Short mmCIF file of C-alpha atoms in Angstrom, two decimals:
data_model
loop_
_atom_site.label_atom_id
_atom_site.label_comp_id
_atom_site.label_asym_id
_atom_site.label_seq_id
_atom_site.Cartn_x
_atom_site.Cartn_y
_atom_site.Cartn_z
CA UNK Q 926 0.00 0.00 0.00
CA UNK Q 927 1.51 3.24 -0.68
CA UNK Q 928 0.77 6.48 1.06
CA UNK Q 929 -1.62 8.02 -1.05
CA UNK Q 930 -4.40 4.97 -2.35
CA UNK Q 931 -7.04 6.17 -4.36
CA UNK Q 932 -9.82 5.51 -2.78
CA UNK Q 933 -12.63 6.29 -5.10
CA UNK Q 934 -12.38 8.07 -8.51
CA UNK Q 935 -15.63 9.49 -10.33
CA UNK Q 936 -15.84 11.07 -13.57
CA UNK Q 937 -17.81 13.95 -13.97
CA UNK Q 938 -19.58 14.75 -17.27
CA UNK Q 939 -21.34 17.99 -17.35
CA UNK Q 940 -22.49 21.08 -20.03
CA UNK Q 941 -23.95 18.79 -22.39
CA UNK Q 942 -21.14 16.60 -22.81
CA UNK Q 943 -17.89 19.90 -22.85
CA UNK Q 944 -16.71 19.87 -19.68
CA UNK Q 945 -15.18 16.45 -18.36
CA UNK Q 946 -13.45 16.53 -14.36
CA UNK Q 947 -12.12 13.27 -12.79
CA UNK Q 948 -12.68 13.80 -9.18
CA UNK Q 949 -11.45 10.76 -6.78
CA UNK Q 950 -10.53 10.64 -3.05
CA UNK Q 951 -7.25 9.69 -1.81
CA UNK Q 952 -6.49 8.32 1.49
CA UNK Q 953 -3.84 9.68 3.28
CA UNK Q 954 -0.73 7.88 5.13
CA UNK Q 955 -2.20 9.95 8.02
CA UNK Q 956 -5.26 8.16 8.45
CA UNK Q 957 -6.87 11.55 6.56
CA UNK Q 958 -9.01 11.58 3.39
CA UNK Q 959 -8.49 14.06 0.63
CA UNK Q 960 -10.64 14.66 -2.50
CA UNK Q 961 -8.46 15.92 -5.70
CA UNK Q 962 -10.16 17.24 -9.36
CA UNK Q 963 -8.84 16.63 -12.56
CA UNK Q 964 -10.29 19.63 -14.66
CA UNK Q 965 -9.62 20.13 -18.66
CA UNK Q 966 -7.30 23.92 -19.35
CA UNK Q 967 -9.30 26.05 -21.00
CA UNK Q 968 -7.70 29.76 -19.63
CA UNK Q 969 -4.86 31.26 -20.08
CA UNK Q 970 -4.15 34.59 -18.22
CA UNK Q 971 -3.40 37.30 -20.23
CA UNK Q 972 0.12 39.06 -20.34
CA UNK Q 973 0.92 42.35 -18.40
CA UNK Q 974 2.47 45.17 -21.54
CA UNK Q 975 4.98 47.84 -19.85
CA UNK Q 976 6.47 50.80 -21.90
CA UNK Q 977 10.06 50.09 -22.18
CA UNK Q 978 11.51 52.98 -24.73
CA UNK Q 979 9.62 56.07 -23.24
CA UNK Q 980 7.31 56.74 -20.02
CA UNK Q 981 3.71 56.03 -19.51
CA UNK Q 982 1.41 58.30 -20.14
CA UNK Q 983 4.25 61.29 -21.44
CA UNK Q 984 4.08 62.17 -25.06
CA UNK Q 985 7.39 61.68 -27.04
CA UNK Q 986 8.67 62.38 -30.38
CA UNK Q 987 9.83 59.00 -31.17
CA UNK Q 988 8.36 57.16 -34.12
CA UNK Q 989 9.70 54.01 -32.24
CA UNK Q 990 7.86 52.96 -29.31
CA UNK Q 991 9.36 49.28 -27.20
CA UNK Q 992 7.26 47.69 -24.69
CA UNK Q 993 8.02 44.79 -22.18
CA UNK Q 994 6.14 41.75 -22.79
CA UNK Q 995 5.91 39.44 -19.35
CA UNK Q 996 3.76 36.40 -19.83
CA UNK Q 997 2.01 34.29 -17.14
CA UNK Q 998 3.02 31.14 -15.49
CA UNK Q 999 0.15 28.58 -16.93
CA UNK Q 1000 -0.17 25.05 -15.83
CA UNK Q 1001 0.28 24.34 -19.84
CA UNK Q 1002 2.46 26.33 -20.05
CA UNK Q 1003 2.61 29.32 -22.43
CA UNK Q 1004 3.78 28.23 -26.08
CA UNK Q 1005 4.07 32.42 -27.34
CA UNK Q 1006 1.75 35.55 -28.22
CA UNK Q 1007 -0.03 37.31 -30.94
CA UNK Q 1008 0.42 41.14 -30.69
CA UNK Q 1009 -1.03 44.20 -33.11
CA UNK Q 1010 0.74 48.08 -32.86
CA UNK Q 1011 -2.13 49.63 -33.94
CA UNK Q 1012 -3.37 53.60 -33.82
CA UNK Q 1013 -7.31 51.86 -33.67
CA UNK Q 1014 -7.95 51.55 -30.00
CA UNK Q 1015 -10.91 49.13 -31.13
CA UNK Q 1016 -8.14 46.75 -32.88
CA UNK Q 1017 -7.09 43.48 -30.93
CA UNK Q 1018 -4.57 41.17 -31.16
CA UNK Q 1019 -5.25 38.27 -33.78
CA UNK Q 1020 -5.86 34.76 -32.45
CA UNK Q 1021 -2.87 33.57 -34.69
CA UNK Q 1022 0.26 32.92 -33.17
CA UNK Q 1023 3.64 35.29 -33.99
CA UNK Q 1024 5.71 35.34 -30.96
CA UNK Q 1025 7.98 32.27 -28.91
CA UNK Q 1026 7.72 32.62 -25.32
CA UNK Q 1027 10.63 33.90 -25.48
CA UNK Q 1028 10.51 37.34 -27.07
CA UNK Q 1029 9.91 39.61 -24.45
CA UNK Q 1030 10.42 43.18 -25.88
CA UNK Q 1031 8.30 44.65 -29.00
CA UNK Q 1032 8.66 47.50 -31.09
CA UNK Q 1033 6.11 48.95 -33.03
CA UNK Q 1034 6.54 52.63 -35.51
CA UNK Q 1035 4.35 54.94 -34.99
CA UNK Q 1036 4.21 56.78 -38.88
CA UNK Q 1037 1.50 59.34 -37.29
CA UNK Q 1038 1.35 61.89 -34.29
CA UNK Q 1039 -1.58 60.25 -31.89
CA UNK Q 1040 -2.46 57.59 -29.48
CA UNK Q 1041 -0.62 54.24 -30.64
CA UNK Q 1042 -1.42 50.86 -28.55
CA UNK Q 1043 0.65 47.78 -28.47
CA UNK Q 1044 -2.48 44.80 -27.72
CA UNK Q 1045 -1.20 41.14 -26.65
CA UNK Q 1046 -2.91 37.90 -26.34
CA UNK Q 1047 -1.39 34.90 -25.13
CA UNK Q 1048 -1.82 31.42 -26.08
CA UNK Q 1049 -0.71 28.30 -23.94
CA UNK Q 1050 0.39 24.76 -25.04
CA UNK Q 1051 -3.28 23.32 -24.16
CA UNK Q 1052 -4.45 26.06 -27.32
CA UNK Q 1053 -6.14 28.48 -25.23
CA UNK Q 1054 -6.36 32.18 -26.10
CA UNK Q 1055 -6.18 34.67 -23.35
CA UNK Q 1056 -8.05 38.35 -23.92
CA UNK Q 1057 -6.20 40.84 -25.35
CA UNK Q 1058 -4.15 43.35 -22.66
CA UNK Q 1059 -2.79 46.76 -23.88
CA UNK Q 1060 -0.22 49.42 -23.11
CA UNK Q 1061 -1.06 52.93 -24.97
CA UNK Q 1062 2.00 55.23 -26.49
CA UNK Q 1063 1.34 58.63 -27.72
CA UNK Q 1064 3.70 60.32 -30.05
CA UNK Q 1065 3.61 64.49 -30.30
CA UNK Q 1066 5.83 65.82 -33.11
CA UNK Q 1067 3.76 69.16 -32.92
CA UNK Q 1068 5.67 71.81 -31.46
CA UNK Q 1069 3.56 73.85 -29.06
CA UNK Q 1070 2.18 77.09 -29.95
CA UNK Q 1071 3.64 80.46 -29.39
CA UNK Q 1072 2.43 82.06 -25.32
CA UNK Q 1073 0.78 85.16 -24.95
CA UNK Q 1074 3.70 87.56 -23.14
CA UNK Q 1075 2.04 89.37 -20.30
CA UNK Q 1076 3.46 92.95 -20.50
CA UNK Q 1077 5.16 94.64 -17.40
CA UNK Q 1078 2.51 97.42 -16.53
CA UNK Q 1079 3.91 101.11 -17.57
CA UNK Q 1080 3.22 104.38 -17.11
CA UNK Q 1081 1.81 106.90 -19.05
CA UNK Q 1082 5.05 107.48 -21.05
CA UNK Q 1083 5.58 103.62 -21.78
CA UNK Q 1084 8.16 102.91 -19.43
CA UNK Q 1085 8.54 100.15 -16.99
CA UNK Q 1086 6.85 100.72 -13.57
CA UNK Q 1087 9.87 99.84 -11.46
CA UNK Q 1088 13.75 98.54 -12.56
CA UNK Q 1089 12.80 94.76 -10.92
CA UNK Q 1090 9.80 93.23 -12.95
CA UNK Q 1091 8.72 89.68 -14.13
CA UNK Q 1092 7.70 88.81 -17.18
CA UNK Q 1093 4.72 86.48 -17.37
CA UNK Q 1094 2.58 85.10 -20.43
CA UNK Q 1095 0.08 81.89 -20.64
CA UNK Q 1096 0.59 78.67 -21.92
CA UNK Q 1097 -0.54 78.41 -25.43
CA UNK Q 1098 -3.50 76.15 -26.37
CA UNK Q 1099 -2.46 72.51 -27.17
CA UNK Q 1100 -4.39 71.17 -29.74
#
């Protein structure tokens, strides 16, 4: 006898005939019982997306924009990733695979001033698709507009007030 007999196993057959769990109960060397499931994969978490070239949520001039890919543990395991670098916030990552587990940096050009976003989904060895996770880039190649200059007040022969003044104006508006 070894220290874990299985006791009683029981197949579970449920949703019309998708879902299929093994459940049995093991008896422990302890004299204790313990009842384990054996469950078909069908998630996959989805990947956290980090800005690696430039800093979140700061416009740059770059038309390059690198990201961090991390991917989740997975009791599969995680066989790679789909990803789209799109300017379309309503674009996802295609359910086709692109990337080895391995990559974990991608770069996407951004041709246009705007919000870019880099979407990921993950896919693990069991086939599963997780949904799509994003990081958003914004490139600015606009200069900003010229400020109003807020004049020193004068007197009524157009000179300066006093000898120590400031010399203030207001943003101009970004578009």
């Amino acid at each position: 006898s070894s220290s874990q007999d299985v006791v009683f196993p029981c197949p579970l057959v449920i949703n019309s005939g998708k879902d299929f769990h093994l459940f049995w109960e093991q008896e422990l060397s302890s004299g204790g019982h313990r009842v384990t499931r054996l469950s078909e994969d069908r998630t996959v978490l989805p990947a956290k997306v980090l800005p690696y070239s430039f800093v979140s949520e700061r416009r740059s001039t770059s038309s390059k924009a690198t990201f961090k890919v991390t991917l989740p543990s997975d009791s599969s395991g995680v066989a790679g990733y789909s990803w789209v670098f799109t300017n379309n916030k309503d674009e996802d990552a295609p359910k086709t695979f692109m990337e080895f587990a391995k990559t974990e940096y991608i770069s996407g050009n951004a041709d246009i001033d705007g919000e870019w976003y880099l979407k990921v989904r993950v896919q693990d060895m069991a086939g599963n698709w997780s949904n799509a996770t994003s990081a958003t880039y914004y490139r600015d190649t606009t200069p900003p507009g010229k400020p109003q200059l807020i004049l020193p007040e004068k007197d009524d022969d157009g000179s300066i007030l006093s000898n120590t003044f400031a010399i203030d104006w207001t943003q101009p508006v970004q578009k």
